[in-house]
PDB file of C-alpha atoms in Angstrom:
ATOM      1  CA  MET F 243     -25.935 -74.565  53.994  1.00  0.00           C
ATOM      2  CA  ASP F 244     -25.242 -72.905  50.644  1.00  0.00           C
ATOM      3  CA  VAL F 245     -24.961 -75.725  47.751  1.00  0.00           C
ATOM      4  CA  ASP F 246     -21.865 -75.713  45.376  1.00  0.00           C
ATOM      5  CA  PRO F 247     -23.313 -75.176  42.005  1.00  0.00           C
ATOM      6  CA  ARG F 248     -21.691 -77.908  40.219  1.00  0.00           C
ATOM      7  CA  HIS F 249     -23.705 -80.728  41.964  1.00  0.00           C
ATOM      8  CA  TYR F 250     -27.275 -78.683  41.125  1.00  0.00           C
ATOM      9  CA  GLU F 251     -28.213 -81.659  38.477  1.00  0.00           C
ATOM     10  CA  HIS F 252     -27.909 -84.030  41.392  1.00  0.00           C
ATOM     11  CA  VAL F 253     -30.130 -81.387  43.899  1.00  0.00           C
ATOM     12  CA  ALA F 254     -34.020 -82.649  43.890  1.00  0.00           C
ATOM     13  CA  ILE F 255     -36.445 -80.044  43.109  1.00  0.00           C
ATOM     14  CA  ASN F 256     -39.388 -80.149  45.201  1.00  0.00           C
ATOM     15  CA  ASP F 257     -42.711 -80.204  43.576  1.00  0.00           C
ATOM     16  CA  ASN F 258     -44.210 -77.400  45.802  1.00  0.00           C
ATOM     17  CA  ASP F 259     -41.406 -75.451  44.612  1.00  0.00           C
ATOM     18  CA  ILE F 260     -42.188 -76.236  41.013  1.00  0.00           C
ATOM     19  CA  ARG F 261     -45.595 -74.888  41.418  1.00  0.00           C
ATOM     20  CA  ASN F 262     -44.681 -72.256  43.366  1.00  0.00           C
ATOM     21  CA  VAL F 263     -43.142 -70.757  40.484  1.00  0.00           C
ATOM     22  CA  VAL F 264     -45.709 -71.074  37.749  1.00  0.00           C
ATOM     23  CA  LEU F 265     -48.284 -69.399  39.626  1.00  0.00           C
ATOM     24  CA  SER F 266     -45.999 -66.965  40.202  1.00  0.00           C
ATOM     25  CA  TYR F 267     -45.711 -66.286  36.783  1.00  0.00           C
ATOM     26  CA  LEU F 268     -49.637 -66.495  35.972  1.00  0.00           C
ATOM     27  CA  VAL F 269     -50.745 -64.043  38.840  1.00  0.00           C
ATOM     28  CA  HIS F 270     -47.945 -61.685  37.617  1.00  0.00           C
ATOM     29  CA  ASN F 271     -48.985 -61.698  34.108  1.00  0.00           C
ATOM     30  CA  CYS F 272     -52.755 -61.530  35.564  1.00  0.00           C
ATOM     31  CA  PHE F 273     -53.534 -65.461  34.109  1.00  0.00           C
ATOM     32  CA  ASN F 274     -57.157 -64.576  36.184  1.00  0.00           C
ATOM     33  CA  GLU F 275     -58.464 -68.141  35.104  1.00  0.00           C
ATOM     34  CA  THR F 276     -55.983 -70.031  34.995  1.00  0.00           C
ATOM     35  CA  VAL F 277     -54.686 -69.525  38.221  1.00  0.00           C
ATOM     36  CA  GLU F 278     -58.012 -70.227  39.748  1.00  0.00           C
ATOM     37  CA  SER F 279     -57.848 -73.558  37.492  1.00  0.00           C
ATOM     38  CA  PHE F 280     -54.022 -74.449  38.410  1.00  0.00           C
ATOM     39  CA  ILE F 281     -54.748 -73.767  42.023  1.00  0.00           C
ATOM     40  CA  THR F 282     -57.938 -75.926  41.595  1.00  0.00           C
ATOM     41  CA  SER F 283     -56.573 -78.555  40.223  1.00  0.00           C
ATOM     42  CA  THR F 284     -53.004 -78.976  42.070  1.00  0.00           C
ATOM     43  CA  GLY F 285     -55.076 -78.199  45.632  1.00  0.00           C
ATOM     44  CA  MET F 286     -52.791 -75.569  46.195  1.00  0.00           C
ATOM     45  CA  LYS F 287     -53.971 -72.823  48.826  1.00  0.00           C
ATOM     46  CA  GLN F 288     -55.288 -69.682  46.921  1.00  0.00           C
ATOM     47  CA  PRO F 289     -52.806 -66.590  47.755  1.00  0.00           C
ATOM     48  CA  ALA F 290     -54.845 -64.310  48.607  1.00  0.00           C
ATOM     49  CA  ASP F 291     -52.488 -60.989  48.969  1.00  0.00           C
ATOM     50  CA  TYR F 292     -51.317 -62.215  45.389  1.00  0.00           C
ATOM     51  CA  LEU F 293     -54.531 -62.113  43.587  1.00  0.00           C
ATOM     52  CA  GLU F 294     -55.016 -58.736  44.784  1.00  0.00           C
ATOM     53  CA  GLY F 295     -56.102 -56.563  42.315  1.00  0.00           C
ATOM     54  CA  MET F 296     -54.750 -58.410  39.861  1.00  0.00           C
ATOM     55  CA  GLU F 297     -58.409 -57.575  37.823  1.00  0.00           C
ATOM     56  CA  LYS F 298     -57.186 -54.319  37.774  1.00  0.00           C
ATOM     57  CA  ARG F 299     -53.481 -55.202  37.110  1.00  0.00           C
ATOM     58  CA  LYS F 300     -54.595 -56.822  33.936  1.00  0.00           C
ATOM     59  CA  ARG F 301     -56.647 -53.938  32.597  1.00  0.00           C
ATOM     60  CA  ILE F 302     -54.015 -51.455  33.316  1.00  0.00           C
ATOM     61  CA  PHE F 303     -51.206 -53.632  31.659  1.00  0.00           C
ATOM     62  CA  HIS F 304     -53.928 -54.385  28.534  1.00  0.00           C
ATOM     63  CA  PHE F 305     -54.744 -50.778  28.176  1.00  0.00           C
ATOM     64  CA  ALA F 306     -50.831 -49.674  28.457  1.00  0.00           C
ATOM     65  CA  LEU F 307     -49.962 -52.343  25.839  1.00  0.00           C
ATOM     66  CA  GLU F 308     -53.133 -50.974  23.485  1.00  0.00           C
ATOM     67  CA  GLY F 309     -52.045 -47.583  23.667  1.00  0.00           C
ATOM     68  CA  ASN F 310     -54.664 -46.243  25.261  1.00  0.00           C
ATOM     69  CA  ALA F 311     -52.112 -44.631  27.884  1.00  0.00           C
ATOM     70  CA  LEU F 312     -54.495 -41.774  29.341  1.00  0.00           C
ATOM     71  CA  LYS F 313     -56.942 -44.787  30.559  1.00  0.00           C
ATOM     72  CA  ALA F 314     -53.676 -46.787  32.162  1.00  0.00           C
ATOM     73  CA  ILE F 315     -52.568 -43.915  33.422  1.00  0.00           C
ATOM     74  CA  GLU F 316     -56.553 -43.319  34.846  1.00  0.00           C
ATOM     75  CA  LEU F 317     -56.897 -46.286  36.522  1.00  0.00           C
ATOM     76  CA  THR F 318     -52.918 -46.773  37.707  1.00  0.00           C
ATOM     77  CA  ASN F 319     -54.185 -43.273  39.852  1.00  0.00           C
ATOM     78  CA  GLN F 320     -56.868 -45.651  40.934  1.00  0.00           C
ATOM     79  CA  LEU F 321     -55.165 -48.222  42.612  1.00  0.00           C
ATOM     80  CA  ALA F 322     -51.762 -46.770  43.142  1.00  0.00           C
ATOM     81  CA  THR F 323     -52.708 -43.629  44.421  1.00  0.00           C
ATOM     82  CA  ASP F 324     -49.165 -41.081  43.609  1.00  0.00           C
ATOM     83  CA  LEU F 325     -47.018 -43.965  42.111  1.00  0.00           C
ATOM     84  CA  LEU F 326     -46.868 -42.000  38.699  1.00  0.00           C
ATOM     85  CA  GLU F 327     -45.964 -38.925  40.733  1.00  0.00           C
ATOM     86  CA  LYS F 328     -42.887 -40.918  42.313  1.00  0.00           C
ATOM     87  CA  LYS F 329     -42.630 -42.561  38.933  1.00  0.00           C
ATOM     88  CA  GLU F 330     -41.682 -39.630  36.781  1.00  0.00           C
ATOM     89  CA  ASP F 331     -40.159 -41.864  34.099  1.00  0.00           C
ATOM     90  CA  LEU F 332     -43.054 -44.120  33.833  1.00  0.00           C
ATOM     91  CA  HIS F 333     -45.462 -41.445  33.703  1.00  0.00           C
ATOM     92  CA  PHE F 334     -43.459 -39.709  30.552  1.00  0.00           C
ATOM     93  CA  ASP F 335     -42.988 -43.300  28.580  1.00  0.00           C
ATOM     94  CA  LEU F 336     -47.477 -43.502  29.538  1.00  0.00           C
ATOM     95  CA  LEU F 337     -47.775 -40.229  28.259  1.00  0.00           C
ATOM     96  CA  SER F 338     -45.560 -41.205  25.063  1.00  0.00           C
ATOM     97  CA  ILE F 339     -47.676 -43.610  24.405  1.00  0.00           C
ATOM     98  CA  HIS F 340     -50.454 -41.551  23.877  1.00  0.00           C
ATOM     99  CA  PHE F 341     -48.769 -39.034  21.647  1.00  0.00           C
ATOM    100  CA  GLY F 342     -47.673 -41.694  19.845  1.00  0.00           C
ATOM    101  CA  GLU F 343     -51.546 -42.863  19.019  1.00  0.00           C
ATOM    102  CA  LEU F 344     -51.932 -39.158  18.082  1.00  0.00           C
ATOM    103  CA  VAL F 345     -49.288 -39.179  15.930  1.00  0.00           C
ATOM    104  CA  ARG F 346     -49.529 -41.924  14.404  1.00  0.00           C
ATOM    105  CA  SER F 347     -54.303 -41.438  13.631  1.00  0.00           C
ATOM    106  CA  ARG F 348     -52.517 -37.938  11.839  1.00  0.00           C
ATOM    107  CA  LYS F 349     -54.588 -36.207  14.689  1.00  0.00           C
ATOM    108  CA  CYS F 350     -51.475 -33.863  14.116  1.00  0.00           C
ATOM    109  CA  THR F 351     -53.023 -30.418  16.026  1.00  0.00           C
ATOM    110  CA  GLU F 352     -54.268 -32.563  18.967  1.00  0.00           C
ATOM    111  CA  ALA F 353     -51.291 -34.087  19.378  1.00  0.00           C
ATOM    112  CA  LEU F 354     -49.465 -30.554  19.515  1.00  0.00           C
ATOM    113  CA  GLU F 355     -51.574 -29.398  22.298  1.00  0.00           C
ATOM    114  CA  PHE F 356     -50.830 -32.395  24.108  1.00  0.00           C
ATOM    115  CA  ALA F 357     -47.272 -32.330  24.016  1.00  0.00           C
ATOM    116  CA  MET F 358     -47.539 -28.506  24.964  1.00  0.00           C
ATOM    117  CA  SER F 359     -50.058 -29.098  28.016  1.00  0.00           C
ATOM    118  CA  LYS F 360     -48.189 -32.943  29.482  1.00  0.00           C
ATOM    119  CA  LEU F 361     -45.003 -33.196  27.544  1.00  0.00           C
ATOM    120  CA  THR F 362     -43.773 -29.884  28.000  1.00  0.00           C
ATOM    121  CA  PRO F 363     -42.950 -29.844  31.835  1.00  0.00           C
ATOM    122  CA  PHE F 364     -40.615 -32.989  30.978  1.00  0.00           C
ATOM    123  CA  GLY F 365     -38.108 -30.572  28.721  1.00  0.00           C
ATOM    124  CA  LYS F 366     -36.595 -29.033  31.577  1.00  0.00           C
ATOM    125  CA  VAL F 367     -35.054 -32.165  32.956  1.00  0.00           C
ATOM    126  CA  GLN F 368     -32.122 -33.003  30.826  1.00  0.00           C
ATOM    127  CA  LYS F 369     -32.710 -36.871  30.645  1.00  0.00           C
ATOM    128  CA  TYR F 370     -35.896 -36.278  28.996  1.00  0.00           C
ATOM    129  CA  ILE F 371     -35.213 -33.526  26.358  1.00  0.00           C
ATOM    130  CA  GLU F 372     -33.905 -36.325  23.319  1.00  0.00           C
ATOM    131  CA  LYS F 373     -36.419 -38.401  23.463  1.00  0.00           C
ATOM    132  CA  LEU F 374     -38.914 -35.983  23.391  1.00  0.00           C
ATOM    133  CA  GLU F 375     -37.200 -34.634  20.483  1.00  0.00           C
ATOM    134  CA  ASP F 376     -37.661 -38.100  18.868  1.00  0.00           C
ATOM    135  CA  PHE F 377     -41.151 -38.090  19.589  1.00  0.00           C
ATOM    136  CA  MET F 378     -41.834 -34.746  17.767  1.00  0.00           C
ATOM    137  CA  ALA F 379     -39.880 -35.381  15.410  1.00  0.00           C
ATOM    138  CA  LEU F 380     -42.567 -37.947  14.574  1.00  0.00           C
ATOM    139  CA  LEU F 381     -44.323 -35.208  13.000  1.00  0.00           C
ATOM    140  CA  ALA F 382     -42.647 -34.655  10.151  1.00  0.00           C
ATOM    141  CA  TYR F 383     -43.410 -37.821   8.239  1.00  0.00           C
ATOM    142  CA  GLU F 384     -46.185 -38.590   6.585  1.00  0.00           C
ATOM    143  CA  GLU F 385     -46.186 -42.684   7.290  1.00  0.00           C
ATOM    144  CA  PRO F 386     -44.453 -42.219  10.977  1.00  0.00           C
ATOM    145  CA  ASP F 387     -44.609 -46.321  11.681  1.00  0.00           C
ATOM    146  CA  LYS F 388     -41.497 -45.873   8.119  1.00  0.00           C
ATOM    147  CA  SER F 389     -39.717 -42.657  10.090  1.00  0.00           C
ATOM    148  CA  PRO F 390     -36.329 -43.335  11.732  1.00  0.00           C
ATOM    149  CA  MET F 391     -37.403 -43.340  14.998  1.00  0.00           C
ATOM    150  CA  PHE F 392     -40.376 -46.281  14.144  1.00  0.00           C
ATOM    151  CA  HIS F 393     -40.087 -48.452  17.130  1.00  0.00           C
ATOM    152  CA  LEU F 394     -41.640 -44.943  19.088  1.00  0.00           C
ATOM    153  CA  LEU F 395     -44.959 -46.750  17.940  1.00  0.00           C
ATOM    154  CA  SER F 396     -44.005 -50.362  18.262  1.00  0.00           C
ATOM    155  CA  LEU F 397     -45.894 -53.048  20.111  1.00  0.00           C
ATOM    156  CA  ASP F 398     -42.850 -53.720  20.933  1.00  0.00           C
ATOM    157  CA  TYR F 399     -42.407 -50.313  23.325  1.00  0.00           C
ATOM    158  CA  ARG F 400     -45.771 -50.606  24.738  1.00  0.00           C
ATOM    159  CA  GLN F 401     -44.934 -53.923  25.846  1.00  0.00           C
ATOM    160  CA  GLN F 402     -41.669 -52.885  27.739  1.00  0.00           C
ATOM    161  CA  VAL F 403     -43.334 -49.626  29.088  1.00  0.00           C
ATOM    162  CA  ALA F 404     -46.935 -51.636  30.023  1.00  0.00           C
ATOM    163  CA  ASP F 405     -44.114 -54.662  31.823  1.00  0.00           C
ATOM    164  CA  SER F 406     -42.335 -51.664  34.096  1.00  0.00           C
ATOM    165  CA  LEU F 407     -45.733 -50.274  35.305  1.00  0.00           C
ATOM    166  CA  ASN F 408     -47.145 -53.663  35.709  1.00  0.00           C
ATOM    167  CA  ARG F 409     -43.927 -54.401  37.862  1.00  0.00           C
ATOM    168  CA  ALA F 410     -44.272 -50.879  39.341  1.00  0.00           C
ATOM    169  CA  ILE F 411     -48.084 -51.741  40.913  1.00  0.00           C
ATOM    170  CA  LEU F 412     -46.535 -54.784  42.683  1.00  0.00           C
ATOM    171  CA  ALA F 413     -43.594 -53.172  44.106  1.00  0.00           C
ATOM    172  CA  HIS F 414     -46.604 -50.433  45.406  1.00  0.00           C
ATOM    173  CA  MET F 415     -48.588 -53.440  46.944  1.00  0.00           C
ATOM    174  CA  ASN F 416     -46.150 -54.788  48.353  1.00  0.00           C
ATOM    175  CA  LEU F 417     -46.020 -57.790  45.921  1.00  0.00           C
ATOM    176  CA  PRO F 418     -43.034 -59.122  44.126  1.00  0.00           C
ATOM    177  CA  SER F 419     -42.271 -57.167  41.061  1.00  0.00           C
ATOM    178  CA  TYR F 420     -40.237 -60.433  39.186  1.00  0.00           C
ATOM    179  CA  THR F 421     -42.010 -63.792  38.797  1.00  0.00           C
ATOM    180  CA  ALA F 422     -40.092 -66.489  40.109  1.00  0.00           C
ATOM    181  CA  MET F 423     -38.871 -67.570  37.055  1.00  0.00           C
ATOM    182  CA  GLU F 424     -37.556 -64.710  36.076  1.00  0.00           C
ATOM    183  CA  ARG F 425     -35.624 -64.721  39.430  1.00  0.00           C
ATOM    184  CA  LEU F 426     -34.702 -68.180  38.470  1.00  0.00           C
ATOM    185  CA  ILE F 427     -33.410 -67.274  35.515  1.00  0.00           C
ATOM    186  CA  GLN F 428     -31.041 -64.230  36.973  1.00  0.00           C
ATOM    187  CA  GLN F 429     -29.765 -66.581  39.263  1.00  0.00           C
ATOM    188  CA  THR F 430     -29.123 -69.352  37.244  1.00  0.00           C
ATOM    189  CA  THR F 431     -26.854 -66.771  35.055  1.00  0.00           C
ATOM    190  CA  VAL F 432     -25.399 -65.439  37.887  1.00  0.00           C
ATOM    191  CA  VAL F 433     -23.924 -69.446  38.521  1.00  0.00           C
ATOM    192  CA  ARG F 434     -23.312 -69.969  35.041  1.00  0.00           C
ATOM    193  CA  GLN F 435     -21.030 -66.475  35.084  1.00  0.00           C
ATOM    194  CA  CYS F 436     -18.971 -68.038  37.920  1.00  0.00           C
ATOM    195  CA  LEU F 437     -18.569 -71.382  36.874  1.00  0.00           C
ATOM    196  CA  SER F 438     -17.655 -69.890  33.469  1.00  0.00           C
ATOM    197  CA  GLN F 439     -15.229 -68.159  35.567  1.00  0.00           C
ATOM    198  CA  GLU F 440     -13.910 -70.855  37.274  1.00  0.00           C
ATOM    199  CA  LEU F 441     -13.183 -72.868  34.702  1.00  0.00           C
ATOM    200  CA  GLY F 442     -11.224 -69.839  33.201  1.00  0.00           C
ATOM    201  CA  LYS F 443      -9.018 -70.399  36.152  1.00  0.00           C
ATOM    202  CA  VAL F 444      -8.801 -73.782  35.958  1.00  0.00           C
ATOM    203  CA  THR F 445      -8.199 -73.550  32.378  1.00  0.00           C
ATOM    204  CA  CYS F 446      -4.919 -70.623  33.131  1.00  0.00           C
ATOM    205  CA  ARG F 447      -3.517 -72.968  35.539  1.00  0.00           C
ATOM    206  CA  SER F 448      -3.231 -75.680  33.272  1.00  0.00           C
TER     207      SER F 448
END
């Protein structure tokens, strides 16, 4: 039976639920050693399905985050065959990270050659054209990190792509692509919106 959102604060929270939320977060973010310590200290059963491929996911995530996108692509293809063929947006973002790293290193000739061989095919699709133009514009600046398109070279951009890649791999492995904590926050946001709307209706009647 569903609980009235107004009574949530009176609902007791099971310790096992809390542990599962914490474990979900640790596994999702590939904190291998912390996962092992947490399982040992709490006496929880080791979730074999969750731990599958965690070390490989960790390596892929860090390669993408550090800008070594080609290595991230290589390992992704080994772990999740055909994933990047199905997720063209993600494949484009990874390739664009490598292009950006070449531009940042002022390897302009190599960057152009890479763009011609790997990024040009995406230019046939309308939704990629504007972003391609932004990346190509980076070549015009002596200091691309200070250009109007600097965000394409930022850690935040790489973090966003790495997170998307991690979620895609998890989904490919039939595992939750979002942590229990993230789902809980989403549900809490919905509850708050419902309560705000209800409060608004009460205020209007008054």
